[in-house]
């Protein structure tokens, strides 16, 4: 496989949404070399627990998350202020997962984020995310997929299984 070009991290722009509109990011974090990491209950449980812990410590709320084998999607909203650095949350979470799983590289260095501009945009994005496991052939319906929902729902579901 040819080596990919090195990219400089893009500088985040300020939040430009109207003050009455909440700030919500759609985040995608990919696994190192698209390895299938999130394929079993113990691994996903660790990652979901880390997400809950890091979101609380960094003052973010994570409304929904979907752990696919080689990437993770989630929605995050800052609790302290509109300009809270999303990178701090993602960095803390990736670090927590890496330390707890104690394995080789887990994450690609960067992550993708998209500032949602409306409730409709959030609904459309979540429907896309909910259907990811179905499109990937991991389940027949989104409701069957154990690794999608709120982080707390996933933790509770996996502790029972």
PDB file of C-alpha atoms in Angstrom, residues 22-110:
ATOM      1  CA  UNK A  22     -27.056  24.449  20.469  1.00  0.00           C
ATOM      2  CA  UNK A  23     -23.607  23.318  19.384  1.00  0.00           C
ATOM      3  CA  UNK A  24     -23.537  19.630  18.420  1.00  0.00           C
ATOM      4  CA  UNK A  25     -20.719  17.851  16.625  1.00  0.00           C
ATOM      5  CA  UNK A  26     -20.903  14.656  14.602  1.00  0.00           C
ATOM      6  CA  UNK A  27     -17.560  12.907  15.185  1.00  0.00           C
ATOM      7  CA  UNK A  28     -15.949   9.974  13.404  1.00  0.00           C
ATOM      8  CA  UNK A  29     -12.786   8.360  14.780  1.00  0.00           C
ATOM      9  CA  UNK A  30     -11.177   5.623  12.679  1.00  0.00           C
ATOM     10  CA  UNK A  31      -9.046   2.739  13.842  1.00  0.00           C
ATOM     11  CA  UNK A  32      -5.367   2.543  12.938  1.00  0.00           C
ATOM     12  CA  UNK A  33      -5.042   1.163   9.391  1.00  0.00           C
ATOM     13  CA  UNK A  34      -8.799   0.413   9.555  1.00  0.00           C
ATOM     14  CA  UNK A  35      -8.155  -2.582  11.833  1.00  0.00           C
ATOM     15  CA  UNK A  36     -11.249  -4.298  13.218  1.00  0.00           C
ATOM     16  CA  UNK A  37     -10.918  -3.410  16.908  1.00  0.00           C
ATOM     17  CA  UNK A  38     -14.522  -2.989  18.110  1.00  0.00           C
ATOM     18  CA  UNK A  39     -15.732  -6.513  17.394  1.00  0.00           C
ATOM     19  CA  UNK A  40     -16.431  -7.955  20.839  1.00  0.00           C
ATOM     20  CA  UNK A  41     -18.321  -7.041  23.990  1.00  0.00           C
ATOM     21  CA  UNK A  42     -15.314  -6.466  26.311  1.00  0.00           C
ATOM     22  CA  UNK A  43     -13.597  -4.082  23.878  1.00  0.00           C
ATOM     23  CA  UNK A  44     -16.729  -2.049  23.147  1.00  0.00           C
ATOM     24  CA  UNK A  45     -17.580  -1.977  26.863  1.00  0.00           C
ATOM     25  CA  UNK A  46     -14.185  -0.442  27.670  1.00  0.00           C
ATOM     26  CA  UNK A  47     -14.551   2.155  24.905  1.00  0.00           C
ATOM     27  CA  UNK A  48     -18.103   3.094  25.986  1.00  0.00           C
ATOM     28  CA  UNK A  49     -17.072   3.380  29.649  1.00  0.00           C
ATOM     29  CA  UNK A  50     -14.135   5.598  28.660  1.00  0.00           C
ATOM     30  CA  UNK A  51     -16.450   7.775  26.579  1.00  0.00           C
ATOM     31  CA  UNK A  52     -18.801   8.264  29.534  1.00  0.00           C
ATOM     32  CA  UNK A  53     -15.921   9.054  31.922  1.00  0.00           C
ATOM     33  CA  UNK A  54     -14.086  11.416  29.564  1.00  0.00           C
ATOM     34  CA  UNK A  55     -17.255  13.257  28.534  1.00  0.00           C
ATOM     35  CA  UNK A  56     -18.093  13.862  32.186  1.00  0.00           C
ATOM     36  CA  UNK A  57     -14.545  15.050  33.043  1.00  0.00           C
ATOM     37  CA  UNK A  58     -14.275  17.250  29.967  1.00  0.00           C
ATOM     38  CA  UNK A  59     -17.825  18.656  30.415  1.00  0.00           C
ATOM     39  CA  UNK A  60     -19.400  17.242  27.265  1.00  0.00           C
ATOM     40  CA  UNK A  61     -22.562  15.284  26.674  1.00  0.00           C
ATOM     41  CA  UNK A  62     -22.496  12.387  24.230  1.00  0.00           C
ATOM     42  CA  UNK A  63     -26.023  11.741  23.014  1.00  0.00           C
ATOM     43  CA  UNK A  64     -25.498   8.797  20.671  1.00  0.00           C
ATOM     44  CA  UNK A  65     -22.620   6.545  19.651  1.00  0.00           C
ATOM     45  CA  UNK A  66     -22.147   3.669  17.224  1.00  0.00           C
ATOM     46  CA  UNK A  67     -19.104   1.399  17.439  1.00  0.00           C
ATOM     47  CA  UNK A  68     -18.378  -0.159  14.071  1.00  0.00           C
ATOM     48  CA  UNK A  69     -15.562  -2.705  13.786  1.00  0.00           C
ATOM     49  CA  UNK A  70     -13.065  -0.185  12.350  1.00  0.00           C
ATOM     50  CA  UNK A  71     -14.473   3.215  13.344  1.00  0.00           C
ATOM     51  CA  UNK A  72     -16.733   5.003  15.799  1.00  0.00           C
ATOM     52  CA  UNK A  73     -19.387   7.678  15.243  1.00  0.00           C
ATOM     53  CA  UNK A  74     -20.774   9.857  18.028  1.00  0.00           C
ATOM     54  CA  UNK A  75     -22.626  13.099  18.672  1.00  0.00           C
ATOM     55  CA  UNK A  76     -21.124  15.451  21.269  1.00  0.00           C
ATOM     56  CA  UNK A  77     -22.260  18.783  22.712  1.00  0.00           C
ATOM     57  CA  UNK A  78     -20.212  21.037  25.016  1.00  0.00           C
ATOM     58  CA  UNK A  79     -21.599  21.781  28.470  1.00  0.00           C
ATOM     59  CA  UNK A  80     -19.285  24.648  29.536  1.00  0.00           C
ATOM     60  CA  UNK A  81     -19.200  26.854  26.467  1.00  0.00           C
ATOM     61  CA  UNK A  82     -19.556  26.962  22.732  1.00  0.00           C
ATOM     62  CA  UNK A  83     -15.827  27.231  22.131  1.00  0.00           C
ATOM     63  CA  UNK A  84     -14.768  24.190  24.209  1.00  0.00           C
ATOM     64  CA  UNK A  85     -12.098  22.302  22.262  1.00  0.00           C
ATOM     65  CA  UNK A  86     -13.586  19.114  20.846  1.00  0.00           C
ATOM     66  CA  UNK A  87     -10.039  17.853  20.343  1.00  0.00           C
ATOM     67  CA  UNK A  88      -9.552  17.705  24.139  1.00  0.00           C
ATOM     68  CA  UNK A  89     -12.505  15.333  24.511  1.00  0.00           C
ATOM     69  CA  UNK A  90     -11.440  13.103  21.622  1.00  0.00           C
ATOM     70  CA  UNK A  91      -7.799  13.045  22.772  1.00  0.00           C
ATOM     71  CA  UNK A  92      -8.774  12.092  26.346  1.00  0.00           C
ATOM     72  CA  UNK A  93     -11.151   9.390  25.127  1.00  0.00           C
ATOM     73  CA  UNK A  94      -8.693   7.852  22.663  1.00  0.00           C
ATOM     74  CA  UNK A  95      -6.002   7.857  25.344  1.00  0.00           C
ATOM     75  CA  UNK A  96      -8.302   6.199  27.897  1.00  0.00           C
ATOM     76  CA  UNK A  97      -9.280   3.457  25.441  1.00  0.00           C
ATOM     77  CA  UNK A  98      -5.663   2.845  24.426  1.00  0.00           C
ATOM     78  CA  UNK A  99      -4.448   2.642  28.027  1.00  0.00           C
ATOM     79  CA  UNK A 100      -7.246   0.326  29.158  1.00  0.00           C
ATOM     80  CA  UNK A 101      -7.045  -2.042  26.189  1.00  0.00           C
ATOM     81  CA  UNK A 102      -3.230  -2.295  26.363  1.00  0.00           C
ATOM     82  CA  UNK A 103      -2.647  -3.217  22.764  1.00  0.00           C
ATOM     83  CA  UNK A 104      -0.770  -1.773  19.798  1.00  0.00           C
ATOM     84  CA  UNK A 105      -1.961   1.320  18.010  1.00  0.00           C
ATOM     85  CA  UNK A 106      -5.742   1.624  18.029  1.00  0.00           C
ATOM     86  CA  UNK A 107      -6.491   5.015  16.489  1.00  0.00           C
ATOM     87  CA  UNK A 108      -5.671   7.056  13.456  1.00  0.00           C
ATOM     88  CA  UNK A 109      -4.091  10.302  14.614  1.00  0.00           C
ATOM     89  CA  UNK A 110      -6.847  12.608  13.423  1.00  0.00           C
TER      90      UNK A 110
END
